Tab-separated table of C-alpha atoms in Angstrom:
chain	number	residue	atom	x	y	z
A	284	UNK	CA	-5.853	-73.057	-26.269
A	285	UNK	CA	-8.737	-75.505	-27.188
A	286	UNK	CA	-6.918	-77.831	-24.154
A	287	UNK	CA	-7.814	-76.354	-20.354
A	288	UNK	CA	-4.329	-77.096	-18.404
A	289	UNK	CA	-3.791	-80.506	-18.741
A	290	UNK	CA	-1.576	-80.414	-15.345
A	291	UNK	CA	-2.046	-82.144	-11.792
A	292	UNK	CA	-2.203	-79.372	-8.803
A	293	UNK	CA	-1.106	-80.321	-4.819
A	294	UNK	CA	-3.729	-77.895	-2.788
A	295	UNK	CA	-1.832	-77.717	0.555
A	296	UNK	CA	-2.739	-76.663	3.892
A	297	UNK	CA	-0.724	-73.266	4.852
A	298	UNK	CA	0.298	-74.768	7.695
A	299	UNK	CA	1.697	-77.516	5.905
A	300	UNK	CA	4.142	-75.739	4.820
A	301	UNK	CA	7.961	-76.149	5.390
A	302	UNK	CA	10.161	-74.611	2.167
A	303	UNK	CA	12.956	-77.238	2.755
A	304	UNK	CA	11.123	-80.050	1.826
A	305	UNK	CA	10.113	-81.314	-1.409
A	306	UNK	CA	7.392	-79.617	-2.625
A	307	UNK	CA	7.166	-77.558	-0.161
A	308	UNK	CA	5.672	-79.701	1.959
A	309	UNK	CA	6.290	-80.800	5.876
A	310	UNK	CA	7.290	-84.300	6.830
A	311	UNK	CA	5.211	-87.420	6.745
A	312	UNK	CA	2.488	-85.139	5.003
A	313	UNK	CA	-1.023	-86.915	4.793
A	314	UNK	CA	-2.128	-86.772	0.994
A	315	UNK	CA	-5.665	-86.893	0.083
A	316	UNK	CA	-6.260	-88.768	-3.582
A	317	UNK	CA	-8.551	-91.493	-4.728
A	318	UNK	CA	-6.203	-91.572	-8.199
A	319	UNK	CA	-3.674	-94.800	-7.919
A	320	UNK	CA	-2.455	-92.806	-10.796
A	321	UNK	CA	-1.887	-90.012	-8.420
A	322	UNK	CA	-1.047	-92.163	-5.877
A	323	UNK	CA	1.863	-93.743	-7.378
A	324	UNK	CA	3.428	-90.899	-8.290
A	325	UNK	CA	3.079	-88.831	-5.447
A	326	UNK	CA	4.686	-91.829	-3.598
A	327	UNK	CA	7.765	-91.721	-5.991
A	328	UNK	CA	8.217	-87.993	-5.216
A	329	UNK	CA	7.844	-88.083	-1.773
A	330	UNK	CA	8.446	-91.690	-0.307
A	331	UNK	CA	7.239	-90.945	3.254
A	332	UNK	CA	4.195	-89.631	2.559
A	333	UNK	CA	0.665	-91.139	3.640
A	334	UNK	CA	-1.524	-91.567	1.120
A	335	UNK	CA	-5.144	-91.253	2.386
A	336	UNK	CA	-8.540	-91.752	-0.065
A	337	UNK	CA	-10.223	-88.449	-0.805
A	338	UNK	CA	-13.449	-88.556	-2.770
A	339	UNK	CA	-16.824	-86.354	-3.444
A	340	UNK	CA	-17.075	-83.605	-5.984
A	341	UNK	CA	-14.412	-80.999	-5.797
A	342	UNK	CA	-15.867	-78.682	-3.728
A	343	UNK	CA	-16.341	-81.240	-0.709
A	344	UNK	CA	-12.546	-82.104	-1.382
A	345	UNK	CA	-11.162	-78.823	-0.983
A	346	UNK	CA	-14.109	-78.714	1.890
A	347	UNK	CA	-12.242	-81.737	3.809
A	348	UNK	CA	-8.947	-80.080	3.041
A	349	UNK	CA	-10.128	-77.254	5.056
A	350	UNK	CA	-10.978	-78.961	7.757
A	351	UNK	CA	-7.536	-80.094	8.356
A	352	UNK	CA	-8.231	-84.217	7.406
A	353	UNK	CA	-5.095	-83.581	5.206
A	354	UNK	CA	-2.183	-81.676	4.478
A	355	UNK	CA	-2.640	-81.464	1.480
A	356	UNK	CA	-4.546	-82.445	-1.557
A	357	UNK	CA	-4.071	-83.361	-5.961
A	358	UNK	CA	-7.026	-81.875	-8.054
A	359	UNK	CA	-6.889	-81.480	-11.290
A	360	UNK	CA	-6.314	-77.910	-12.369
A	361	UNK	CA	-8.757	-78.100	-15.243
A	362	UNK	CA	-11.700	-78.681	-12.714
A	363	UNK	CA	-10.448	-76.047	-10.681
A	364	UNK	CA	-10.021	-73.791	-13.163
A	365	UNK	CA	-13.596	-74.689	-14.261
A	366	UNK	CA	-15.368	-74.087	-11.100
A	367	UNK	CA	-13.467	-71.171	-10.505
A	368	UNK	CA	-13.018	-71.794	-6.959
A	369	UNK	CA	-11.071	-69.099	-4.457
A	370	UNK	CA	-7.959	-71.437	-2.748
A	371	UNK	CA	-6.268	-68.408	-1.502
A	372	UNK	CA	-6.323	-69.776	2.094
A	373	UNK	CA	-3.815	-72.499	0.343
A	374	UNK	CA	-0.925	-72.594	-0.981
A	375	UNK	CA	-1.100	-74.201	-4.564
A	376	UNK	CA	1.794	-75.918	-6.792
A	377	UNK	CA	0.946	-76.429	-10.409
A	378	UNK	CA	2.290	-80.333	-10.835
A	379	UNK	CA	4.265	-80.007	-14.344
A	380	UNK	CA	2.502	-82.694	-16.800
A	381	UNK	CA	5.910	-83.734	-17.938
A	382	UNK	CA	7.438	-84.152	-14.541
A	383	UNK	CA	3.516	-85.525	-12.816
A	384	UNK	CA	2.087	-87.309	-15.790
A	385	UNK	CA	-1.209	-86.266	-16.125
A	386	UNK	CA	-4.478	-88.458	-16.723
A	387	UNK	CA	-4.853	-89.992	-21.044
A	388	UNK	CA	-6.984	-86.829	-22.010
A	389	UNK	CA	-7.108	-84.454	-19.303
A	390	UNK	CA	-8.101	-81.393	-19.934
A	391	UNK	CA	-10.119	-82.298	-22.712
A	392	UNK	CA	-14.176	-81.800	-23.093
A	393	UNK	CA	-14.886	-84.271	-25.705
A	394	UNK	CA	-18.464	-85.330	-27.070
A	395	UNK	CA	-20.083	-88.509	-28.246
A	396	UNK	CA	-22.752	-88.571	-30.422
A	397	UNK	CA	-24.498	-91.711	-32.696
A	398	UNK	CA	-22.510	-93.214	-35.683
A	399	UNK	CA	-25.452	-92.474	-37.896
A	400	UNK	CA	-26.413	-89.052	-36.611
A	401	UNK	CA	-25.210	-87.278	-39.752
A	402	UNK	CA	-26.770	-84.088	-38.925
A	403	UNK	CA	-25.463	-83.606	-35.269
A	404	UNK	CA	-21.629	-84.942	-36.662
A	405	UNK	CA	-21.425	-81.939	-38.988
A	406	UNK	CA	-22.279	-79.322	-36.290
A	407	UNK	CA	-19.962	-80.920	-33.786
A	408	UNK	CA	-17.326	-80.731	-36.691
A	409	UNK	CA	-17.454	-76.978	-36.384
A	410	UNK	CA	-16.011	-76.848	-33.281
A	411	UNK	CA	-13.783	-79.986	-33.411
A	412	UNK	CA	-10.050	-78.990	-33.054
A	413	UNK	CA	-7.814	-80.925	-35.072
A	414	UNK	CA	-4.620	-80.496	-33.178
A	415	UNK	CA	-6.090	-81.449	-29.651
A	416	UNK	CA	-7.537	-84.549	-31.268
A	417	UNK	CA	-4.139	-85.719	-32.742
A	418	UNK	CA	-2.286	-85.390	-29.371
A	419	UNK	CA	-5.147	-86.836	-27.497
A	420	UNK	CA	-5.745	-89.842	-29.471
A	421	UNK	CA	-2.198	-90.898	-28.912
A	422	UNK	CA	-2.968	-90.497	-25.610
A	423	UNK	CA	-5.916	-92.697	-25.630
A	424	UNK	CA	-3.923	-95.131	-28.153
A	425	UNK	CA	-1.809	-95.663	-25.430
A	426	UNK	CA	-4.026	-95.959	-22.534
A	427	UNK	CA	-6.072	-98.720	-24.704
A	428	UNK	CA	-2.951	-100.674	-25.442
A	429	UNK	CA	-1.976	-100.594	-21.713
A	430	UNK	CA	-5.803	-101.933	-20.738
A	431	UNK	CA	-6.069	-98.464	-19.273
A	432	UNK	CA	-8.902	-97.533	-17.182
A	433	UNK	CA	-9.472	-95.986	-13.816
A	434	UNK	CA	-7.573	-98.519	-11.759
A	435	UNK	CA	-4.678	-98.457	-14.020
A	436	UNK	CA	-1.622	-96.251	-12.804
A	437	UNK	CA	-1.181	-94.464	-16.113
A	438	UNK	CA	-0.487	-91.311	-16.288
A	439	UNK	CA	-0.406	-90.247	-20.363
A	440	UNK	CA	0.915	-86.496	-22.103
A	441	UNK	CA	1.711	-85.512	-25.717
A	442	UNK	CA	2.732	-82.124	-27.100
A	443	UNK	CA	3.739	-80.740	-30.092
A	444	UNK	CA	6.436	-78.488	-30.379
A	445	UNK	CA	6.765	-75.387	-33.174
A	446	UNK	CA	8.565	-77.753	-35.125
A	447	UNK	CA	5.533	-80.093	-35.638
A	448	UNK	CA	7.334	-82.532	-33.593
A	449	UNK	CA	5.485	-85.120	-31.181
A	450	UNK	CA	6.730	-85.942	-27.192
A	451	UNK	CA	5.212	-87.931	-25.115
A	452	UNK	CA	6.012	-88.214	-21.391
A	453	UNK	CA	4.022	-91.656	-19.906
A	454	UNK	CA	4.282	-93.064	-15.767
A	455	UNK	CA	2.927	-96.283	-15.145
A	456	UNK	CA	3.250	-99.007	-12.403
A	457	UNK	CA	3.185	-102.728	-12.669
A	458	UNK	CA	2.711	-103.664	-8.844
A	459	UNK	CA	3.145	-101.503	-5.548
A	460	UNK	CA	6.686	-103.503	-4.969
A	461	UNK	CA	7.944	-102.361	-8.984
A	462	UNK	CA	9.173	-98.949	-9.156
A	463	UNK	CA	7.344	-96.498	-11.274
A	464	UNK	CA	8.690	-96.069	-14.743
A	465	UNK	CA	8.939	-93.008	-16.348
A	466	UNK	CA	9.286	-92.860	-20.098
A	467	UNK	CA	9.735	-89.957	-22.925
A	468	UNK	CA	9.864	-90.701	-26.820
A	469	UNK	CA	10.021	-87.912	-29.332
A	470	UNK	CA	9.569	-88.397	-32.775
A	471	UNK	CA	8.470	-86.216	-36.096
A	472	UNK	CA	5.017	-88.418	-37.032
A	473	UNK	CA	2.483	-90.600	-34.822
A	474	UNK	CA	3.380	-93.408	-36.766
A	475	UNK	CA	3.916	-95.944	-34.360
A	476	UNK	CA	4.346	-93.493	-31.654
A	477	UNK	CA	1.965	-95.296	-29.477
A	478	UNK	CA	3.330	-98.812	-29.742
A	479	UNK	CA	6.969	-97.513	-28.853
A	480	UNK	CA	6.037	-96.041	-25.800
A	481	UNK	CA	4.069	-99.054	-24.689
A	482	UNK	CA	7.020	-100.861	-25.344
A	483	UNK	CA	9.084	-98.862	-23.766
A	484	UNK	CA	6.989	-98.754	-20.646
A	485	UNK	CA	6.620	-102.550	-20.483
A	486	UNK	CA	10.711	-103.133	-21.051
């Protein structure tokens, strides 16, 4: 697939661990993310959990991890993937995007180049993919119309199934005291797609 996985993964500390819980994970867990995205949704899974800021490159995350500052951790799997870093001495749940919404695009390597710069817009042509464009700008469509950006708690994901049919599952929050909505609209075209699920997030 053109797309690296597009999915949210919770890094946790093996001894962490307690199988009864949700997610596998022991009470009160500390949970390192600087994502309010993240955040947000992490707090509607698992109410009692502390959510503490985490930042530097990924490396110095998992780094931090290790040195016991959290239980556990949310990366996204397509930098992990990327750096192809070991985690064995964790154990690692793959978030499902339609269950933990990832970020409007993630996953995606996508390149920017000058309007006018005829000759560089036909290479990058050659290795433009269609498909992950189409799902991705209704991503984007919506994260525009929702005055999405970094501080935003958006989470965005569209798919298309064999029957050329479009789903997109979108998490947002208005304010800490609203609950987190959770919306999924499926239809056969992107007409409009965008605009109902930005209604339906804002109803």
């Amino acid at each position: 697939s053109y797309r690296e996985d597009p999915a949210d993964i919770l890094i946790i500390n093996k001894q962490s661990i307690d199988q009864n819980n949700v997610l596998s994970l022991k009470s009160n867990p500390i949970i390192g993310t600087s994502s309010i995205r993240r955040k947000c949704q992490i707090k509607n899974i698992i109410p009692q959990s502390e959510v503490k800021d985490l930042r530097g490159n990924v490396p110095t995350r998992v780094q931090k991890l290790k040195e016991g500052q959290y239980d556990a951790i949310i990366l996204a799997a397509a930098g992990v993937n990327r750096l192809e870093l070991d985690l064995d001495a964790f154990e690692v749940r793959r978030l499902h995007p339609k269950e933990f919404i990832p970020a409007p695009g993630q996953g995606i390597v996508a390149y920017q180049c000058r309007e006018d710069d005829t000759e560089m817009r036909r290479i990058l042509q050659q290795i433009h993919h269609k498909d992950v464009a189409e799902r991705s700008n209704i991503e984007r469509k919506i994260m525009q119309q929702m005055d999405g950006g970094c501080q935003v708690p958006l989470g965005v994901y569209c798919e298309k199934d064999e029957q050329n049919y479009f789903h997109v599952y979108a998490a947002w929050q208005k304010s800490e005291d609203t609950p987190l909505k959770l919306v999924r609209v499926s239809q056969s075209t992107t007409f409009k797609l965008a605009e109902r699920v930005v209604e339906e997030l804002k109803n």
